[in-house]
Amino acid sequence: MSCLFIVMIVDMDECTHNISGCNQNCTNTIGSYFCSCYPGYEMENDNRTCVDIDECARNISGCNQDCTNTIGSYFCSCYPGYDIQNDNRTCVDIDECARNISGCNQDCTNIIGSYFCSCYPGYDIQNDNRTCVDIDECARNISGCNQDCTNTIGSYFCSCYPGYDIQNDNRTCVDIDECARNISGCNQDCTNTIGSYFCSCYPGYEIEHDNRTCVGYDIQNDNRTCVDIDECARNISGCNQDCTNTIGSYFCSCYPGYDIQNDNRTCVDIDECARNISGCNQDCTNTIGSYFCSCYPGYEIEHDNRTCVGYDIQNDNRTCVDIDECARNISGCNQDCTNTIGSYFCSCYPGYDIQNDNRTCVDIDECAHNISGCNQDCTNTIGSYFCSCYPGYDIQNDNRTCVGYDIQNDNRTCVDTTFDTTYIYADIDECAHNISGCNQDCTNTIGSYFCSCYPGYDIQNDNRTCVDIDECARNISGCNQDCTNTIGSYFCSCYPGYEIENDNRTCVDIDECARNISGCNQNCTNTIGSYFCSCYPGYDIQNDNRTCVDIDECARNISGCNQDCTNTIGSYFCSCYPGYEIEHDNRTCVDIDECARNISGCNQDCTNTIGSYFCSCYPGYDIQNDNRTCVDIDECARNISGCNQDCTNTIGSYFCSCYPGYDIQNDNRTCVGYGIQNDNRTCVDTTFDTTYIYADIDECAHNISGCNQDCTNTIGSYFCSCYPGYDIQNDNRTCVDIDECARNISGCNQDCTNTIGSYFCSCYPGYDIQNDNRTCVDIDECARNISGCNQDCTNTIGSYFCSCYPGYEIENDNRTCVDIDECALNNSGCNQNCTNTIGSYFCSCYPGYDIQNDNRSCVGTIAPSRMNVSSSIALQIAEPARSYSTLTDIASSTPTQVVSSIQINPIPTLVSILTAAGIIICCLVIAEAIIAAIICYKKKKRQSRRIYPAVHDERRIETRTTGQIHEIPTENGTMETIKESTKNQYSLKSVMETMQKKSQIHNYSPTKKYGSKYLKPVAHDIPTEYLLSVGTAREITQNRHPGLESSTEEDLGTQMDKLADGLIMRREAWI
């Protein structure tokens, strides 16, 4: 049998076979491949490994404040007091005041990156720097009150003891001279004392118990006779109105409209309106000693000066029509009311009389007044009367006249006995015999009877029948407002704003204010039948006529402040611009004379201006940049002295001097000189003789100047000066060190240390000094990598702090992060095995158990027995003195040894294969078909057991970031966690295909940290299909090897890839 071999060379897809070594993206090319990285990563030199780009350290993040690097990305954050913008990079200041999140309960001032709270005048800020509480100026003794002080919310006021008056400064109390003001009440002598006074009497008088009144008698010329003193005539009574003299004394009384007080001397006005004794039927205004009535708009007062009548104006605001007081029931008439044009009058029903108030009607007692016309009995009723007759008499049709008759003995003839008083009859009691016909009360009389009615009923013309009296219609109820008739009676009720009195007739006004039912939230004024609300000063009443709201006097420009105005609840206060202070009226601002008060800071001349001031210097001084400090002008150095020889500067001035042989002139500037001639007698003027030379003494060179630092010789003199950092003293020779730190002229913005002749600046810890050796700026310990943090570092102003990745905790040194052993902490939630990893952990199960989707819970399964492996596959282990004949031996050995040292036996020689080529090739062809079918079946069966979703699902998924843990969905709806800090989108299909292909070689643990050398995969035995491909028909059960780890440069995945590649190569060679 001959066989034809055809060799085909095809490209190997390193990406699909996972042998590329790319740890992120892999792109296959013909004959090769290349690796690329996810966004946020960059490629290492090996062109395979992707590492995170630290955008923060490279300063490419665009963050304008804090930047925090994450694996594969970064995020920007802001300092406290800033908000990040929509670009997630730019930080802008939060205006805590405008957002009302500052917590300030009074004034809030926003500053860049923060804010501060302040308080209104009269308030102090608390330790929380937000809450303002009232300053108790009285308790702190800062009010300036020299007697009583009363604290109020945000202010205070001073008051004085009795006998003192407060001054215009509202603080100082001075004694009231009650005697000079004539308010003592003394009727003779008055002596003022500090805070009080006392009364005394003239000789011959004694003071009364009130300690004010003096009474007495005058002795006559005979020194025996006493006569009464008329205190009233002498004006010593103390009465402030009427005085009536009595023998040995007197008494005071008051004018009409006044009441006398308890001292029996002083009269005070009676408020007739408040006491409701004025008689005004509308408005009443009290005056001193009297009152007057007035009317509501549209009414006029009558001649009695109490009653208001009036007209109503129409909608055209021109036409006036009469007010019908009767129809409106505002007349006050309690019976008939007749309207007239512009007024009305009251009248009474028959049987009633009108009273003096011209409103009230009372019953006329016709019987008592003897105006009834009854010639026998008369009975008065309310509003009427009735006549009745003696027994034996009959009343006539006029209901007044009584007549009587007697029957004669013939029993037929009647004689008139009306005026026969001797005639006596035997009375019949019609009431007792019930023959009267009365339907209510019956009263028997001698010879007759009469019917009467219960109260509330009227007898009819038959003098027997009673019908209800409608007291309301007849206006006899006595109700002065509403009346409701009932059978046999009636009841009175009142208009709104009134209540009925105990007599059940009279309605009196309800004082809604006194009862606190008005709804007014400030002032309430009661009126007859109603009330009205008003507000305290500084408030306006609202449309509901009850609620008062604060008037913003500042906004309305009614405060009277001539500079700044600040509104407060119910009031306001004025304040002044800088350079002004407020006057006693608390409104007017006047200029502060900073010069006179010595608060200007000028160290020489000060000139006050309106609202400010300016400083100037004495002659010989220059003003500095602070516009306050004057320093000496060195006229000599500036060459402005006018000296024509030596010039010596002094503080604020200078003086000129001359070389030896010269004299100074009257101008104190010009030097002239004389030279002696050869005769040693004659002097000639050498002022302008330039040939005349004098030998100068160099005091500096001879060390006779006395300067303790620099000495400069001049012609005929010298001057001393100091090194930088020293000041010359008044002796113009001695130099002393300038303490630049104490004078605050060093320019250091943090620490300053003085040295002899100089100083140096230093910074607080966490700051670096700049090139100017003065300015300190924050050290970013994180960016400089000097923090000592071994994970995250966050810089702060002047310091920094370290923090750890998830799964780590910081040590006591606050720098070092150590792994948290989650397994030691309650086994981390694993219900069987827990294996800690650096920065994480994973759970695994005992043999015979499967881990669940939560990656923590284990449930039991039936463990399949291991099967022997055909000895036809022998794997030689590189380790000397040990060999593995089957994969069963591998399964029982240490996984690390297996992975790190297995090698494939050499391919059988071609000679041995050709020996039985025909038979073996045929068998292999048949076996290959069987194996291919089994592999396909097993692959589908195994894939159906995997937790991954179907690969045809083209949905896009986004990994969900939880710290550095990502979750991907599984086919049963749960989430599989993968430790990764990058948030990316992947095609579900591409993710699943990649994971399935890797699972053909080995399964990765969900806790794998990509990009790390530390891997904790769960190892599998060699997959079944590869064992079958080399001729074994026995299925080897996949067995997990918990705890298999690799921390070498070549990770476990790469080793397993090589193992798989070797098996494939061996299989292809055999074929």
mmCIF file with all atom_site columns, C-alpha atoms in Angstrom, residues 39-40 52-57 59-79 84-91 792-795 801 803-806 961-964 981-983:
data_model
loop_
_atom_site.group_PDB
_atom_site.id
_atom_site.type_symbol
_atom_site.label_atom_id
_atom_site.label_alt_id
_atom_site.label_comp_id
_atom_site.label_asym_id
_atom_site.label_entity_id
_atom_site.label_seq_id
_atom_site.pdbx_PDB_ins_code
_atom_site.Cartn_x
_atom_site.Cartn_y
_atom_site.Cartn_z
_atom_site.occupancy
_atom_site.B_iso_or_equiv
_atom_site.pdbx_formal_charge
_atom_site.auth_seq_id
_atom_site.auth_comp_id
_atom_site.auth_asym_id
_atom_site.auth_atom_id
_atom_site.pdbx_PDB_model_num
ATOM 1  C CA . PRO A 1 39  ? -6.752  53.005 26.574 1.00 0.00 ? 39  PRO A CA 1
ATOM 2  C CA . GLY A 1 40  ? -4.880  54.160 29.677 1.00 0.00 ? 40  GLY A CA 1
ATOM 3  C CA . ASP A 1 52  ? -0.846  51.478 33.439 1.00 0.00 ? 52  ASP A CA 1
ATOM 4  C CA . ILE A 1 53  ? -0.068  55.058 32.394 1.00 0.00 ? 53  ILE A CA 1
ATOM 5  C CA . ASP A 1 54  ? 0.078   57.323 35.465 1.00 0.00 ? 54  ASP A CA 1
ATOM 6  C CA . GLU A 1 55  ? -1.586  60.390 33.895 1.00 0.00 ? 55  GLU A CA 1
ATOM 7  C CA . CYS A 1 56  ? -1.241  62.260 37.191 1.00 0.00 ? 56  CYS A CA 1
ATOM 8  C CA . ALA A 1 57  ? 2.503   61.834 37.578 1.00 0.00 ? 57  ALA A CA 1
ATOM 9  C CA . ASN A 1 59  ? 0.828   65.788 34.337 1.00 0.00 ? 59  ASN A CA 1
ATOM 10 C CA . ILE A 1 60  ? -1.277  64.930 31.276 1.00 0.00 ? 60  ILE A CA 1
ATOM 11 C CA . SER A 1 61  ? -4.585  64.492 33.084 1.00 0.00 ? 61  SER A CA 1
ATOM 12 C CA . GLY A 1 62  ? -5.801  68.067 32.649 1.00 0.00 ? 62  GLY A CA 1
ATOM 13 C CA . CYS A 1 63  ? -6.857  68.157 36.320 1.00 0.00 ? 63  CYS A CA 1
ATOM 14 C CA . ASN A 1 64  ? -6.391  71.645 37.696 1.00 0.00 ? 64  ASN A CA 1
ATOM 15 C CA . GLN A 1 65  ? -6.383  70.487 41.333 1.00 0.00 ? 65  GLN A CA 1
ATOM 16 C CA . ASP A 1 66  ? -6.154  66.892 42.636 1.00 0.00 ? 66  ASP A CA 1
ATOM 17 C CA . CYS A 1 67  ? -5.506  63.955 40.325 1.00 0.00 ? 67  CYS A CA 1
ATOM 18 C CA . THR A 1 68  ? -5.811  60.296 41.402 1.00 0.00 ? 68  THR A CA 1
ATOM 19 C CA . ASN A 1 69  ? -4.400  57.635 39.144 1.00 0.00 ? 69  ASN A CA 1
ATOM 20 C CA . THR A 1 70  ? -6.338  54.374 38.697 1.00 0.00 ? 70  THR A CA 1
ATOM 21 C CA . ILE A 1 71  ? -5.372  51.233 36.804 1.00 0.00 ? 71  ILE A CA 1
ATOM 22 C CA . GLY A 1 72  ? -5.950  52.156 33.161 1.00 0.00 ? 72  GLY A CA 1
ATOM 23 C CA . SER A 1 73  ? -7.384  55.572 33.881 1.00 0.00 ? 73  SER A CA 1
ATOM 24 C CA . TYR A 1 74  ? -7.490  58.412 36.403 1.00 0.00 ? 74  TYR A CA 1
ATOM 25 C CA . PHE A 1 75  ? -9.954  60.816 37.938 1.00 0.00 ? 75  PHE A CA 1
ATOM 26 C CA . CYS A 1 76  ? -9.802  64.476 38.957 1.00 0.00 ? 76  CYS A CA 1
ATOM 27 C CA . SER A 1 77  ? -11.054 65.826 42.260 1.00 0.00 ? 77  SER A CA 1
ATOM 28 C CA . CYS A 1 78  ? -11.156 69.232 43.893 1.00 0.00 ? 78  CYS A CA 1
ATOM 29 C CA . TYR A 1 79  ? -9.886  70.739 47.098 1.00 0.00 ? 79  TYR A CA 1
ATOM 30 C CA . ILE A 1 84  ? -15.718 69.883 39.644 1.00 0.00 ? 84  ILE A CA 1
ATOM 31 C CA . GLN A 1 85  ? -17.183 70.983 36.323 1.00 0.00 ? 85  GLN A CA 1
ATOM 32 C CA . ASN A 1 86  ? -18.812 68.943 33.547 1.00 0.00 ? 86  ASN A CA 1
ATOM 33 C CA . ASP A 1 87  ? -15.438 68.367 31.908 1.00 0.00 ? 87  ASP A CA 1
ATOM 34 C CA . ASN A 1 88  ? -14.485 66.410 35.094 1.00 0.00 ? 88  ASN A CA 1
ATOM 35 C CA . ARG A 1 89  ? -11.202 68.340 35.194 1.00 0.00 ? 89  ARG A CA 1
ATOM 36 C CA . THR A 1 90  ? -11.819 71.976 36.051 1.00 0.00 ? 90  THR A CA 1
ATOM 37 C CA . CYS A 1 91  ? -12.509 73.024 39.650 1.00 0.00 ? 91  CYS A CA 1
ATOM 38 C CA . ASP A 1 792 ? -1.725  55.745 47.185 1.00 0.00 ? 792 ASP A CA 1
ATOM 39 C CA . CYS A 1 793 ? -0.508  59.186 48.233 1.00 0.00 ? 793 CYS A CA 1
ATOM 40 C CA . THR A 1 794 ? -2.652  62.328 48.460 1.00 0.00 ? 794 THR A CA 1
ATOM 41 C CA . ASN A 1 795 ? -0.946  65.693 48.819 1.00 0.00 ? 795 ASN A CA 1
ATOM 42 C CA . PHE A 1 801 ? -1.500  61.339 53.679 1.00 0.00 ? 801 PHE A CA 1
ATOM 43 C CA . SER A 1 803 ? -3.966  55.364 51.687 1.00 0.00 ? 803 SER A CA 1
ATOM 44 C CA . CYS A 1 804 ? -4.202  51.800 50.440 1.00 0.00 ? 804 CYS A CA 1
ATOM 45 C CA . TYR A 1 805 ? -5.746  49.898 47.535 1.00 0.00 ? 805 TYR A CA 1
ATOM 46 C CA . PRO A 1 806 ? -8.803  47.775 48.309 1.00 0.00 ? 806 PRO A CA 1
ATOM 47 C CA . THR A 1 961 ? -16.567 48.716 38.656 1.00 0.00 ? 961 THR A CA 1
ATOM 48 C CA . THR A 1 962 ? -16.615 48.108 42.405 1.00 0.00 ? 962 THR A CA 1
ATOM 49 C CA . GLY A 1 963 ? -13.311 49.405 43.730 1.00 0.00 ? 963 GLY A CA 1
ATOM 50 C CA . GLN A 1 964 ? -10.907 47.256 41.724 1.00 0.00 ? 964 GLN A CA 1
ATOM 51 C CA . SER A 1 981 ? -9.455  48.536 38.101 1.00 0.00 ? 981 SER A CA 1
ATOM 52 C CA . THR A 1 982 ? -10.113 49.510 34.478 1.00 0.00 ? 982 THR A CA 1
ATOM 53 C CA . LYS A 1 983 ? -13.639 50.260 33.377 1.00 0.00 ? 983 LYS A CA 1
#
